[in-house]
PDB file of C-alpha atoms in Angstrom:
ATOM      1  CA  MET A   1     -18.047 -19.250 -38.961  1.00 94.00           C
ATOM      2  CA  LYS A   2     -18.467 -18.429 -35.276  1.00 96.00           C
ATOM      3  CA  ILE A   3     -15.162 -18.991 -33.450  1.00 96.00           C
ATOM      4  CA  ILE A   4     -14.321 -18.685 -29.757  1.00 95.00           C
ATOM      5  CA  TRP A   5     -10.735 -18.146 -28.639  1.00 92.00           C
ATOM      6  CA  PHE A   6     -10.486 -19.348 -25.056  1.00 91.00           C
ATOM      7  CA  SER A   7      -7.898 -18.097 -22.580  1.00 87.00           C
ATOM      8  CA  PRO A   8      -8.836 -18.545 -18.892  1.00 84.00           C
ATOM      9  CA  HIS A   9      -6.516 -15.807 -17.632  1.00 82.00           C
ATOM     10  CA  PHE A  10      -5.916 -13.284 -20.396  1.00 81.00           C
ATOM     11  CA  ALA A  11      -2.810 -11.287 -19.452  1.00 81.00           C
ATOM     12  CA  ASP A  12       0.121  -9.793 -21.365  1.00 80.00           C
ATOM     13  CA  GLY A  13       1.940 -12.779 -22.832  1.00 81.00           C
ATOM     14  CA  GLY A  14       2.922 -14.575 -26.000  1.00 81.00           C
ATOM     15  CA  VAL A  15      -0.146 -16.779 -26.275  1.00 81.00           C
ATOM     16  CA  GLU A  16      -2.392 -13.760 -25.785  1.00 84.00           C
ATOM     17  CA  LYS A  17      -0.541 -11.819 -28.498  1.00 86.00           C
ATOM     18  CA  THR A  18      -0.931 -14.771 -30.860  1.00 86.00           C
ATOM     19  CA  ILE A  19      -4.669 -14.923 -30.105  1.00 87.00           C
ATOM     20  CA  LEU A  20      -5.096 -11.254 -31.008  1.00 90.00           C
ATOM     21  CA  LEU A  21      -3.137 -11.664 -34.258  1.00 90.00           C
ATOM     22  CA  ALA A  22      -5.087 -14.788 -35.227  1.00 91.00           C
ATOM     23  CA  THR A  23      -8.462 -13.216 -34.467  1.00 92.00           C
ATOM     24  CA  GLN A  24      -7.580 -10.372 -36.829  1.00 93.00           C
ATOM     25  CA  ALA A  25      -6.995 -12.887 -39.622  1.00 94.00           C
ATOM     26  CA  PHE A  26     -10.293 -14.659 -38.912  1.00 94.00           C
ATOM     27  CA  LEU A  27     -12.188 -11.360 -38.828  1.00 95.00           C
ATOM     28  CA  ASN A  28     -10.560 -10.331 -42.123  1.00 95.00           C
ATOM     29  CA  HIS A  29     -12.010 -13.492 -43.687  1.00 95.00           C
ATOM     30  CA  GLY A  30     -15.542 -12.698 -42.532  1.00 95.00           C
ATOM     31  CA  HIS A  31     -15.727 -14.966 -39.491  1.00 96.00           C
ATOM     32  CA  GLN A  32     -17.121 -13.963 -36.102  1.00 96.00           C
ATOM     33  CA  ALA A  33     -14.451 -14.018 -33.401  1.00 96.00           C
ATOM     34  CA  THR A  34     -14.959 -13.930 -29.653  1.00 95.00           C
ATOM     35  CA  LEU A  35     -12.390 -13.983 -26.872  1.00 92.00           C
ATOM     36  CA  VAL A  36     -13.714 -15.745 -23.771  1.00 92.00           C
ATOM     37  CA  SER A  37     -11.858 -15.566 -20.470  1.00 89.00           C
ATOM     38  CA  PHE A  38     -12.500 -15.929 -16.766  1.00 87.00           C
ATOM     39  CA  ASN A  39     -10.140 -13.153 -15.794  1.00 82.00           C
ATOM     40  CA  ILE A  40      -8.947 -10.432 -18.154  1.00 83.00           C
ATOM     41  CA  ASN A  41      -5.990  -8.365 -17.023  1.00 81.00           C
ATOM     42  CA  SER A  42      -4.228  -7.171 -20.150  1.00 81.00           C
ATOM     43  CA  SER A  43      -3.193  -3.863 -21.618  1.00 83.00           C
ATOM     44  CA  MET A  44      -2.893  -5.663 -24.976  1.00 81.00           C
ATOM     45  CA  LEU A  45      -6.664  -5.431 -25.436  1.00 82.00           C
ATOM     46  CA  ASN A  46      -6.033  -1.794 -26.398  1.00 86.00           C
ATOM     47  CA  THR A  47      -4.735  -3.256 -29.669  1.00 85.00           C
ATOM     48  CA  ALA A  48      -7.541  -5.795 -30.094  1.00 88.00           C
ATOM     49  CA  PRO A  49      -8.936  -5.874 -33.620  1.00 90.00           C
ATOM     50  CA  ALA A  50     -12.200  -4.088 -34.322  1.00 91.00           C
ATOM     51  CA  GLY A  51     -15.046  -6.580 -34.353  1.00 94.00           C
ATOM     52  CA  LEU A  52     -13.568  -8.885 -31.705  1.00 94.00           C
ATOM     53  CA  ARG A  53     -16.153  -9.625 -29.023  1.00 95.00           C
ATOM     54  CA  ILE A  54     -14.642  -9.872 -25.559  1.00 92.00           C
ATOM     55  CA  ILE A  55     -16.440 -11.888 -22.883  1.00 92.00           C
ATOM     56  CA  ASP A  56     -15.142 -11.974 -19.305  1.00 89.00           C
ATOM     57  CA  LEU A  57     -17.045 -14.667 -17.391  1.00 89.00           C
ATOM     58  CA  LYS A  58     -15.471 -13.363 -14.158  1.00 85.00           C
ATOM     59  CA  THR A  59     -14.789 -16.460 -12.145  1.00 83.00           C
ATOM     60  CA  SER A  60     -11.703 -17.588 -10.296  1.00 73.00           C
ATOM     61  CA  ARG A  61     -12.463 -21.139  -9.185  1.00 68.00           C
ATOM     62  CA  SER A  62     -11.709 -23.887 -11.705  1.00 64.00           C
ATOM     63  CA  LEU A  63     -14.817 -25.951 -10.957  1.00 68.00           C
ATOM     64  CA  PHE A  64     -17.144 -22.966 -11.371  1.00 74.00           C
ATOM     65  CA  SER A  65     -15.338 -21.872 -14.503  1.00 86.00           C
ATOM     66  CA  VAL A  66     -15.995 -25.182 -16.268  1.00 91.00           C
ATOM     67  CA  VAL A  67     -19.716 -24.944 -15.523  1.00 91.00           C
ATOM     68  CA  LYS A  68     -19.888 -21.277 -16.558  1.00 92.00           C
ATOM     69  CA  PHE A  69     -18.030 -21.971 -19.787  1.00 94.00           C
ATOM     70  CA  ALA A  70     -20.269 -24.977 -20.532  1.00 95.00           C
ATOM     71  CA  LEU A  71     -23.375 -22.831 -20.080  1.00 95.00           C
ATOM     72  CA  TYR A  72     -21.863 -20.173 -22.347  1.00 95.00           C
ATOM     73  CA  LEU A  73     -21.118 -22.787 -25.035  1.00 97.00           C
ATOM     74  CA  ARG A  74     -24.650 -24.161 -24.806  1.00 96.00           C
ATOM     75  CA  LYS A  75     -26.068 -20.644 -25.228  1.00 96.00           C
ATOM     76  CA  GLU A  76     -23.762 -19.454 -28.041  1.00 96.00           C
ATOM     77  CA  ARG A  77     -23.229 -22.732 -29.929  1.00 97.00           C
ATOM     78  CA  PRO A  78     -20.018 -21.689 -31.703  1.00 97.00           C
ATOM     79  CA  ASP A  79     -18.667 -23.606 -34.670  1.00 97.00           C
ATOM     80  CA  ALA A  80     -15.258 -23.932 -33.022  1.00 97.00           C
ATOM     81  CA  VAL A  81     -13.383 -23.291 -29.789  1.00 97.00           C
ATOM     82  CA  ILE A  82      -9.623 -22.764 -29.886  1.00 95.00           C
ATOM     83  CA  SER A  83      -7.415 -22.913 -26.786  1.00 91.00           C
ATOM     84  CA  ALA A  84      -3.654 -22.967 -26.424  1.00 83.00           C
ATOM     85  CA  GLN A  85      -2.545 -23.571 -22.852  1.00 79.00           C
ATOM     86  CA  ALA A  86      -2.528 -26.732 -20.733  1.00 73.00           C
ATOM     87  CA  TYR A  87      -5.207 -25.820 -18.202  1.00 80.00           C
ATOM     88  CA  ALA A  88      -7.180 -23.922 -20.829  1.00 86.00           C
ATOM     89  CA  ASN A  89      -7.293 -27.096 -22.894  1.00 88.00           C
ATOM     90  CA  ILE A  90      -8.465 -29.216 -19.967  1.00 88.00           C
ATOM     91  CA  THR A  91     -11.143 -26.651 -19.099  1.00 90.00           C
ATOM     92  CA  ALA A  92     -12.279 -26.393 -22.728  1.00 93.00           C
ATOM     93  CA  ILE A  93     -12.524 -30.174 -23.100  1.00 93.00           C
ATOM     94  CA  ALA A  94     -14.493 -30.544 -19.853  1.00 93.00           C
ATOM     95  CA  ALA A  95     -16.813 -27.626 -20.677  1.00 95.00           C
ATOM     96  CA  ARG A  96     -17.553 -28.956 -24.150  1.00 96.00           C
ATOM     97  CA  LYS A  97     -18.417 -32.401 -22.771  1.00 96.00           C
ATOM     98  CA  LEU A  98     -20.600 -30.874 -20.063  1.00 95.00           C
ATOM     99  CA  SER A  99     -22.362 -28.567 -22.528  1.00 96.00           C
ATOM    100  CA  ARG A 100     -23.194 -31.428 -24.925  1.00 95.00           C
ATOM    101  CA  VAL A 101     -22.727 -29.176 -27.959  1.00 95.00           C
ATOM    102  CA  LYS A 102     -21.169 -30.405 -31.198  1.00 92.00           C
ATOM    103  CA  THR A 103     -18.650 -27.563 -31.305  1.00 95.00           C
ATOM    104  CA  ARG A 104     -15.301 -28.421 -32.873  1.00 96.00           C
ATOM    105  CA  LEU A 105     -12.490 -28.127 -30.375  1.00 95.00           C
ATOM    106  CA  LEU A 106      -8.903 -27.281 -31.308  1.00 93.00           C
ATOM    107  CA  VAL A 107      -6.414 -27.552 -28.465  1.00 91.00           C
ATOM    108  CA  SER A 108      -2.665 -27.055 -28.653  1.00 84.00           C
ATOM    109  CA  GLU A 109       0.249 -26.958 -26.259  1.00 76.00           C
ATOM    110  CA  ARG A 110       2.890 -24.229 -26.345  1.00 69.00           C
ATOM    111  CA  VAL A 111       5.379 -25.875 -23.980  1.00 65.00           C
ATOM    112  CA  ALA A 112       7.559 -28.952 -23.775  1.00 64.00           C
ATOM    113  CA  THR A 113       4.856 -31.037 -22.116  1.00 65.00           C
ATOM    114  CA  LYS A 114       7.091 -33.667 -20.522  1.00 70.00           C
ATOM    115  CA  GLN A 115       9.339 -31.101 -18.839  1.00 68.00           C
ATOM    116  CA  ALA A 116       6.408 -28.951 -17.725  1.00 66.00           C
ATOM    117  CA  LEU A 117       4.613 -31.928 -16.180  1.00 71.00           C
ATOM    118  CA  GLU A 118       7.691 -33.034 -14.255  1.00 76.00           C
ATOM    119  CA  GLN A 119       7.357 -29.861 -12.191  1.00 74.00           C
ATOM    120  CA  GLU A 120       3.705 -30.497 -11.277  1.00 74.00           C
ATOM    121  CA  PRO A 121       2.360 -32.583  -8.392  1.00 78.00           C
ATOM    122  CA  ARG A 122       1.310 -36.129  -9.305  1.00 77.00           C
ATOM    123  CA  SER A 123      -2.412 -35.280  -9.019  1.00 74.00           C
ATOM    124  CA  LYS A 124      -2.101 -32.620 -11.749  1.00 67.00           C
ATOM    125  CA  ARG A 125       0.054 -34.849 -13.979  1.00 66.00           C
ATOM    126  CA  ILE A 126      -2.715 -37.469 -13.995  1.00 68.00           C
ATOM    127  CA  VAL A 127      -5.267 -34.929 -15.233  1.00 63.00           C
TER     128      VAL A 127
END
């Protein structure tokens, strides 16, 4: 299976550590694992498992990132994309729709959504 782990801004945090641990498990079971990001700034990649492909699409604007990710999905046609942060999930959903690929998409939240949204402006809560 060809799996993409998507993290728009890969830094040194808990979600990123979980991604690296999970990719190791997938690689151990014979799957292909790729980390895709728009901005990688992490010392944790020094501990990335052997065999993990790392793709930095190098973009900072959200609108451009969706298009770039959609084009990447269309080119690579992975079996699944996994994301685990609010804006990562929104970007992954939009990119998959735009790409028109049949890739399975697994999104999850790692925060108390209601409390996190209360701190955001109304325009972001709607999205």
